[in-house]
Coordinates of C-alpha atoms and ligand atoms in Angstrom, one line a residue:
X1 CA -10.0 17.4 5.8
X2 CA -8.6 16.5 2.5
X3 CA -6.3 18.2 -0.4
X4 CA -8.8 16.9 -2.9
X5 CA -11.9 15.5 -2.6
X6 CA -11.0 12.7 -4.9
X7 CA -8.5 11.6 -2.2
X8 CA -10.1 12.3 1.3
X9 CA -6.9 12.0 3.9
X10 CA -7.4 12.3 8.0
X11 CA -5.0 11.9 10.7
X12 CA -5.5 10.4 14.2
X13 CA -3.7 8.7 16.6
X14 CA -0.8 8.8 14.2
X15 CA -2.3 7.3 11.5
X16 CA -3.0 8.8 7.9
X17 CA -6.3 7.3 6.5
X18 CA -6.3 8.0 2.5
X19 CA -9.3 7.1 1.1
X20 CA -9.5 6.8 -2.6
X21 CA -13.1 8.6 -3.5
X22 CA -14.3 8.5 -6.2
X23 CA -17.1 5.7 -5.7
X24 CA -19.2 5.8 -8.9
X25 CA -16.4 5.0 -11.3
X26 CA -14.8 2.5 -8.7
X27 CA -12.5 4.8 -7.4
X28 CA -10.5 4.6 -11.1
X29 CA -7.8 7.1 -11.4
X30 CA -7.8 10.3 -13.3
X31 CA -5.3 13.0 -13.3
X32 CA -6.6 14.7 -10.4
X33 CA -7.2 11.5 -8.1
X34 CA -3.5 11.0 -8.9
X35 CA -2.1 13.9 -7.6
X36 CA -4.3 13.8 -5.0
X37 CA -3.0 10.9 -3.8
X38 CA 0.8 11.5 -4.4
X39 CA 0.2 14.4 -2.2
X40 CA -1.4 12.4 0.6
X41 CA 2.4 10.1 0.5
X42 CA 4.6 13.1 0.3
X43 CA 2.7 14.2 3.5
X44 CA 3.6 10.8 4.9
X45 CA 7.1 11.5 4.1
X46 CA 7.3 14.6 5.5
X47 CA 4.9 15.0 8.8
X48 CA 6.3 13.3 11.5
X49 CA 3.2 13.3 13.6
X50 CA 2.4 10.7 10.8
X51 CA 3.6 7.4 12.1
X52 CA 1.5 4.7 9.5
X53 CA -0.8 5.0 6.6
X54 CA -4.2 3.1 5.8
X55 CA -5.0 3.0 2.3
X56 CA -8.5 2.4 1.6
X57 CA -11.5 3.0 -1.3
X58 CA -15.0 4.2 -0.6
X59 CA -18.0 2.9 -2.0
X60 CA -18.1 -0.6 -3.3
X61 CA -14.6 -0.8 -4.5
X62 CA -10.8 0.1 -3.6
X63 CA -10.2 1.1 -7.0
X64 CA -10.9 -0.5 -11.2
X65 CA -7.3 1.0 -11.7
X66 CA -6.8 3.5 -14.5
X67 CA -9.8 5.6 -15.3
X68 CA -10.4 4.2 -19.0
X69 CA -12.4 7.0 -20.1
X70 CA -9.8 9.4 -19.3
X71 CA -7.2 7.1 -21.3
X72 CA -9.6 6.6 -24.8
X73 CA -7.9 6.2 -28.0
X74 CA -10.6 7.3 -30.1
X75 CA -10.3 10.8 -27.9
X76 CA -6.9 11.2 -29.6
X77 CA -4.1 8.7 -29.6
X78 CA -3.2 8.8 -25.6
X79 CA 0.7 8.4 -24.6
X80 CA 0.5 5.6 -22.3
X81 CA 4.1 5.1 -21.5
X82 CA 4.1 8.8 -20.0
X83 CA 1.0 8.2 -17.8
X84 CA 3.3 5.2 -16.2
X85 CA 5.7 7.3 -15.9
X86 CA 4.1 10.5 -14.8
X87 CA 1.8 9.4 -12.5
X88 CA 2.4 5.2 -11.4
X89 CA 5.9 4.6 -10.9
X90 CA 6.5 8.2 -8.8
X91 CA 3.5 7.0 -6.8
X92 CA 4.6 3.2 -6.4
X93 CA 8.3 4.7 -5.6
X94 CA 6.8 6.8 -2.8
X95 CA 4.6 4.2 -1.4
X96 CA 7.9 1.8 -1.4
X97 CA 10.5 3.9 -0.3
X98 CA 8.0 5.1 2.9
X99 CA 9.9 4.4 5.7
X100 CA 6.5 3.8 7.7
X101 CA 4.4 1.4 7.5
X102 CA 1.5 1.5 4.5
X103 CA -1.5 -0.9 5.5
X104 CA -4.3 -1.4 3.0
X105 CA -7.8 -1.9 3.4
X106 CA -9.4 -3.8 0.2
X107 CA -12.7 -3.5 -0.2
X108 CA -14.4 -4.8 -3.5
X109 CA -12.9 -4.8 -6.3
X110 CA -8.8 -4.2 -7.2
X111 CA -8.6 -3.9 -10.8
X112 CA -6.0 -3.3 -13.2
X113 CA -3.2 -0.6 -11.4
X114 CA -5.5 -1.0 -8.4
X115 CA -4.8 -4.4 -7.7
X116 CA -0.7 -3.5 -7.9
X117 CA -1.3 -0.5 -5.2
X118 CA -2.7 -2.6 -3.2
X119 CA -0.2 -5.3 -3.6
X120 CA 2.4 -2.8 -3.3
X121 CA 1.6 -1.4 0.2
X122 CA 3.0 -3.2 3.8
X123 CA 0.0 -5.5 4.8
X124 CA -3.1 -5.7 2.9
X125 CA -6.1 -7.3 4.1
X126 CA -9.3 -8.1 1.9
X127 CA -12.8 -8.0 3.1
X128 CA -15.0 -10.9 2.4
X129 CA -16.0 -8.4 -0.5
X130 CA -12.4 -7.8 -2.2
X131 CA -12.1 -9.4 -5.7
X132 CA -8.7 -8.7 -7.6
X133 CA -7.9 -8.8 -11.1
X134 CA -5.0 -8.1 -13.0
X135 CA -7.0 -6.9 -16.1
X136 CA -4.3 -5.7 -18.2
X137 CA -4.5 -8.8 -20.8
X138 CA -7.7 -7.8 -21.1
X139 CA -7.2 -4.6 -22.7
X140 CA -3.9 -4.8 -24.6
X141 CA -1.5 -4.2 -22.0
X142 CA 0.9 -5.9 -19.5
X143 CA 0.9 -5.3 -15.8
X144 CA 2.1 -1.9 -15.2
X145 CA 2.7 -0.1 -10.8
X146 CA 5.0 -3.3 -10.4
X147 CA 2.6 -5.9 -10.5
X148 CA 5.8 -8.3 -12.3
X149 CA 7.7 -7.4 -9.3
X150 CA 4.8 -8.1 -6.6
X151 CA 2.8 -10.8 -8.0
X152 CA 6.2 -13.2 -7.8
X153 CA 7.1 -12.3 -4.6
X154 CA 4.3 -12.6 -2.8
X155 CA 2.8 -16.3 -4.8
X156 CA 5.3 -17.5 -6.8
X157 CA 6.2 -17.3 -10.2
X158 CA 3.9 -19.7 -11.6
X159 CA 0.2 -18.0 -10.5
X160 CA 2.0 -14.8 -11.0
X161 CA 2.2 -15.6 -14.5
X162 CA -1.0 -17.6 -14.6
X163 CA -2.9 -14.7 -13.0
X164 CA -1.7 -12.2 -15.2
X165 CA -1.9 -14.1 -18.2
X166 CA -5.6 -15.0 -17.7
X167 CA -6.8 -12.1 -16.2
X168 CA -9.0 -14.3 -13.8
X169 CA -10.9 -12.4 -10.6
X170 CA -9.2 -13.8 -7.6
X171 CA -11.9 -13.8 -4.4
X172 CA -10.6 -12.9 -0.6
X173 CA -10.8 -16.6 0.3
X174 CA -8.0 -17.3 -2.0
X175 CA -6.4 -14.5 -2.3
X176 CA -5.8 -15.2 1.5
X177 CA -4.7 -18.9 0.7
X178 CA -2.2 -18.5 -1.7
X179 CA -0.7 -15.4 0.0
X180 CA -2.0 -12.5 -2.2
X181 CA -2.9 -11.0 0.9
X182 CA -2.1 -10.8 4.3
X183 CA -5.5 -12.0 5.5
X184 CA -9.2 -11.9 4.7
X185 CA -11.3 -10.6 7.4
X186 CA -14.9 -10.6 8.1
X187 CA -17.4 -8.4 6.2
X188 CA -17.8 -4.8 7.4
X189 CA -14.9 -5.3 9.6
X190 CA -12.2 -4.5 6.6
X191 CA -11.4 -0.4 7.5
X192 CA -11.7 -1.3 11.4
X193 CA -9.5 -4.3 11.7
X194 CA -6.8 -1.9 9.2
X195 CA -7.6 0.9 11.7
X196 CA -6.2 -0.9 15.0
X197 CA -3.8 -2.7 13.0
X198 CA -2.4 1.0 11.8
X199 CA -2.6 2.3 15.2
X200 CA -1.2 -1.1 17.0
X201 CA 1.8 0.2 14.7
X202 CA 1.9 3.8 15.2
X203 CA 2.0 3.5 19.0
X204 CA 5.4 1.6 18.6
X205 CA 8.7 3.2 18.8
X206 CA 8.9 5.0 15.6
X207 CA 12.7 4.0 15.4
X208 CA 12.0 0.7 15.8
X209 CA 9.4 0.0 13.0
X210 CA 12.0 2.3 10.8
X211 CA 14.0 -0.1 10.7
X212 CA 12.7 -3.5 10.9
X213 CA 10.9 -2.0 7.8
X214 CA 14.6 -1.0 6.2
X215 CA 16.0 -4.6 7.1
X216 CA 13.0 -6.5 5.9
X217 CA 12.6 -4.6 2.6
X218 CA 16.2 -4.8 1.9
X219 CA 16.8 -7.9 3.5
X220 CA 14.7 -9.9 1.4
X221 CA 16.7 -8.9 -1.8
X222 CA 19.8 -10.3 -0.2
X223 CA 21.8 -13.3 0.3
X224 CA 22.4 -14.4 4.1
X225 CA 25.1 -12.9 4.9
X226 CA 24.3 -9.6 3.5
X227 CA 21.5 -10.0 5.5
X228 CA 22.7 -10.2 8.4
X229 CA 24.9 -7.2 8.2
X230 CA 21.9 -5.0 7.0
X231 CA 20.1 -7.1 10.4
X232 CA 22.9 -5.7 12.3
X233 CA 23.2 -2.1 11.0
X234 CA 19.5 -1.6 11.8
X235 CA 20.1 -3.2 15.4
X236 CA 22.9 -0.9 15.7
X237 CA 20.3 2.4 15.1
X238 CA 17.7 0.8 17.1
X239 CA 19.7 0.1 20.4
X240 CA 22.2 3.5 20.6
X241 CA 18.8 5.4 20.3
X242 CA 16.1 7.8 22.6
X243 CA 13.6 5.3 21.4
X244 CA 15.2 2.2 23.4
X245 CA 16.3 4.0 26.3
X246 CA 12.7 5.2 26.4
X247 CA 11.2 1.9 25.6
X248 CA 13.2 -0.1 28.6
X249 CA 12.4 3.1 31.2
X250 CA 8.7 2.3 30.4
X251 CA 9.0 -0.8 30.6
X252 CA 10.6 -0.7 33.8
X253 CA 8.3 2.3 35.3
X254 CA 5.1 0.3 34.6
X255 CA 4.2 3.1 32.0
X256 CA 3.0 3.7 28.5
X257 CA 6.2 5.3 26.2
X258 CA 6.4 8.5 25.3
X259 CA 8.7 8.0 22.2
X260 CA 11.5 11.0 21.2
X261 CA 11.2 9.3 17.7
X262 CA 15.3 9.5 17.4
Ligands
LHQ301 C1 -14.8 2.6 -14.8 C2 -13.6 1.8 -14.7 C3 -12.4 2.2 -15.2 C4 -13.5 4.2 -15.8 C5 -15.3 0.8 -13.8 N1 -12.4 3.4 -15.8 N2 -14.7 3.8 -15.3 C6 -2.2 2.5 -17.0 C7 -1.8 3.5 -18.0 C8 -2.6 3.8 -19.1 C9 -3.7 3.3 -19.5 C10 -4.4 2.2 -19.1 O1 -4.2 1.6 -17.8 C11 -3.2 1.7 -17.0 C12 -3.3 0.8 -15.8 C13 -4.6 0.1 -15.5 O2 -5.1 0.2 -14.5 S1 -5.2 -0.9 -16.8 C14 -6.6 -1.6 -16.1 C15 -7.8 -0.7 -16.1 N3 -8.9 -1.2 -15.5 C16 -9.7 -2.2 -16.1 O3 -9.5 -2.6 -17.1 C17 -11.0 -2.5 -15.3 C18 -12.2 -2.0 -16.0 N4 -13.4 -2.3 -15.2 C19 -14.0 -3.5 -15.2 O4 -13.6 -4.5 -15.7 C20 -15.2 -3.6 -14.3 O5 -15.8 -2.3 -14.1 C21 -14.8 -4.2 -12.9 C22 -14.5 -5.7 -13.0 C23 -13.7 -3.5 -12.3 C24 -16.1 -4.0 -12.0 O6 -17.2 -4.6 -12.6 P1 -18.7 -4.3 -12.0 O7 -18.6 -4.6 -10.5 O8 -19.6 -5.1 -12.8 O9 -18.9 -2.7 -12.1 P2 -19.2 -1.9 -13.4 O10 -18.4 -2.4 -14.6 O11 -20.7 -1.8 -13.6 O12 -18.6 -0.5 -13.1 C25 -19.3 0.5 -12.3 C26 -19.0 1.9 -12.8 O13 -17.6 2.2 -12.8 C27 -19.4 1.9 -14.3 O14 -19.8 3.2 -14.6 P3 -21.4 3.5 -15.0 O15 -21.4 4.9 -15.3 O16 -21.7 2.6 -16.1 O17 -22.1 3.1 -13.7 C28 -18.0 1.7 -15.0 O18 -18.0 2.2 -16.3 C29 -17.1 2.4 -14.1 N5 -15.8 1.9 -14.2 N6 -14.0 0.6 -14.0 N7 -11.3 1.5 -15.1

């Protein structure tokens, strides 16, 4: 099932379910949940029978960030900026360079590093239960797994800064409002409503979702006309390829695709 048991990772239908476990700390990070879960994303990277990934907590939370207790000053003076730099940015790199898409699943609370995951992946979607919380002010630190990159983008400068500088719990009703996450659904429905979403994705041309992901990712970054030569360059590896040709004969042949992926 799993490379760690503080990761557990499946795979069905094309879809790589991580699930951060570690449920009586609130799925916090240690070492070993770390490398866990880089190892989960480098899988993404390199199976190809892996086609999108839900990202998801068990137990009451999606994850209270950094494991605190692992990170205590009075257990000898702890080198932050090399846990950053070990562990967060490789991870937040992986997830964002992933050329398939990473949908997340939050359950309860996002704290801290967790919240940023989150925030980091595709398409998140909060149960009625998610609660997020950029907790860094709290403790003497600044947002760290590119929450001052995320937070802007996705609700503007202003609660970005106003969220991080307070440290406030945001709820799923407005975390869905001011478009901190893609939507909010009902209770108990949070890991099934990711789970079709995944596989809604993963049964599409794997060509196709490359790049509309490349295109959006960089396209947003750009001005217009930039953007519509990156637009054009990933039309131009979408329509030469097996995928389309595939796609149209289906189409055509009253018939579910069987993509070549190329
Ligand atoms: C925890 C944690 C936790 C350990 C709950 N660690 N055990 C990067 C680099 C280096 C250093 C520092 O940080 C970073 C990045 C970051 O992520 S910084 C932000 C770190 N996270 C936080 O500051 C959040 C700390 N946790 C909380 O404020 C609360 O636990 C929240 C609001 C998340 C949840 O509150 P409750 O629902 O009331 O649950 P609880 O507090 O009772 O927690 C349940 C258990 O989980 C409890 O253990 P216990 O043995 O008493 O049942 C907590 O100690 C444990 N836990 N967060 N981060």
């Amino acid at each position: 099932m799993s490379e760690s048991d503080t990761v557990l990772s499946a795979l069905a239908d094309g879809v790589l379910t991580l699930t951060l476990n570690r449920p009586d700390k609130l799925n916090a990070f240690n070492d070993e949940m770390h490398l866990a879960l880089r190892a989960g994303f480098e899988r993404a990277h390199a199976d190809e029978n892996v086609r999108a990934v839900l990202l998801t907590g068990a137990g009451r939370g999606f994850s209270a960030g950094q494991d605190l207790g692992d990170r205590d000053p009075k257990k000898g003076v702890p080198d932050l900026g090399q846990t950053i730099e070990t562990f967060y940015n490789p991870l937040l790199r992986l997830i964002r360079s992933l050329e398939k898409p990473v949908i997340c699943a939050v359950n309860g609370v996002a704290a801290g590093a967790g919240a940023n995951i989150a925030f980091a992946c595709d398409i998140t979607l909060a149960a009625r239960s998610a609660r997020f919380i950029q907790a860094f002010a709290k403790i003497g630190l600044v947002p760290d797994s590119g929450g001052t990159w995320s937070l802007p983008r996705l609700i503007g400068e202003a609660r970005a800064t106003e969220l991080i500088l307070t440290g406030r719990t945001v709820d799923a009703d407005e975390a869905e409002r001011i478009g901190l996450v893609d939507r909010r659904v009902p209770a108990g429905a949070d890991r099934k409503t990711a789970l079709e979403l995944a596989t809604t994705i993963a049964g599409n041309s794997p060509v196709g979702v490359r790049n509309a992901k490349r295109a959006l990712r960089r396209g947003s970054d750009v001005d217009l006309a930039t953007g519509l030569d990156v637009e054009d360059g990933a039309w131009r590896a979408t329509a030469f390829s097996g995928d389309r040709a595939e796609g149209v004969a289906a189409f055509n042949e009253k018939r579910r695709p069987d993509w070549p992926g190329r």
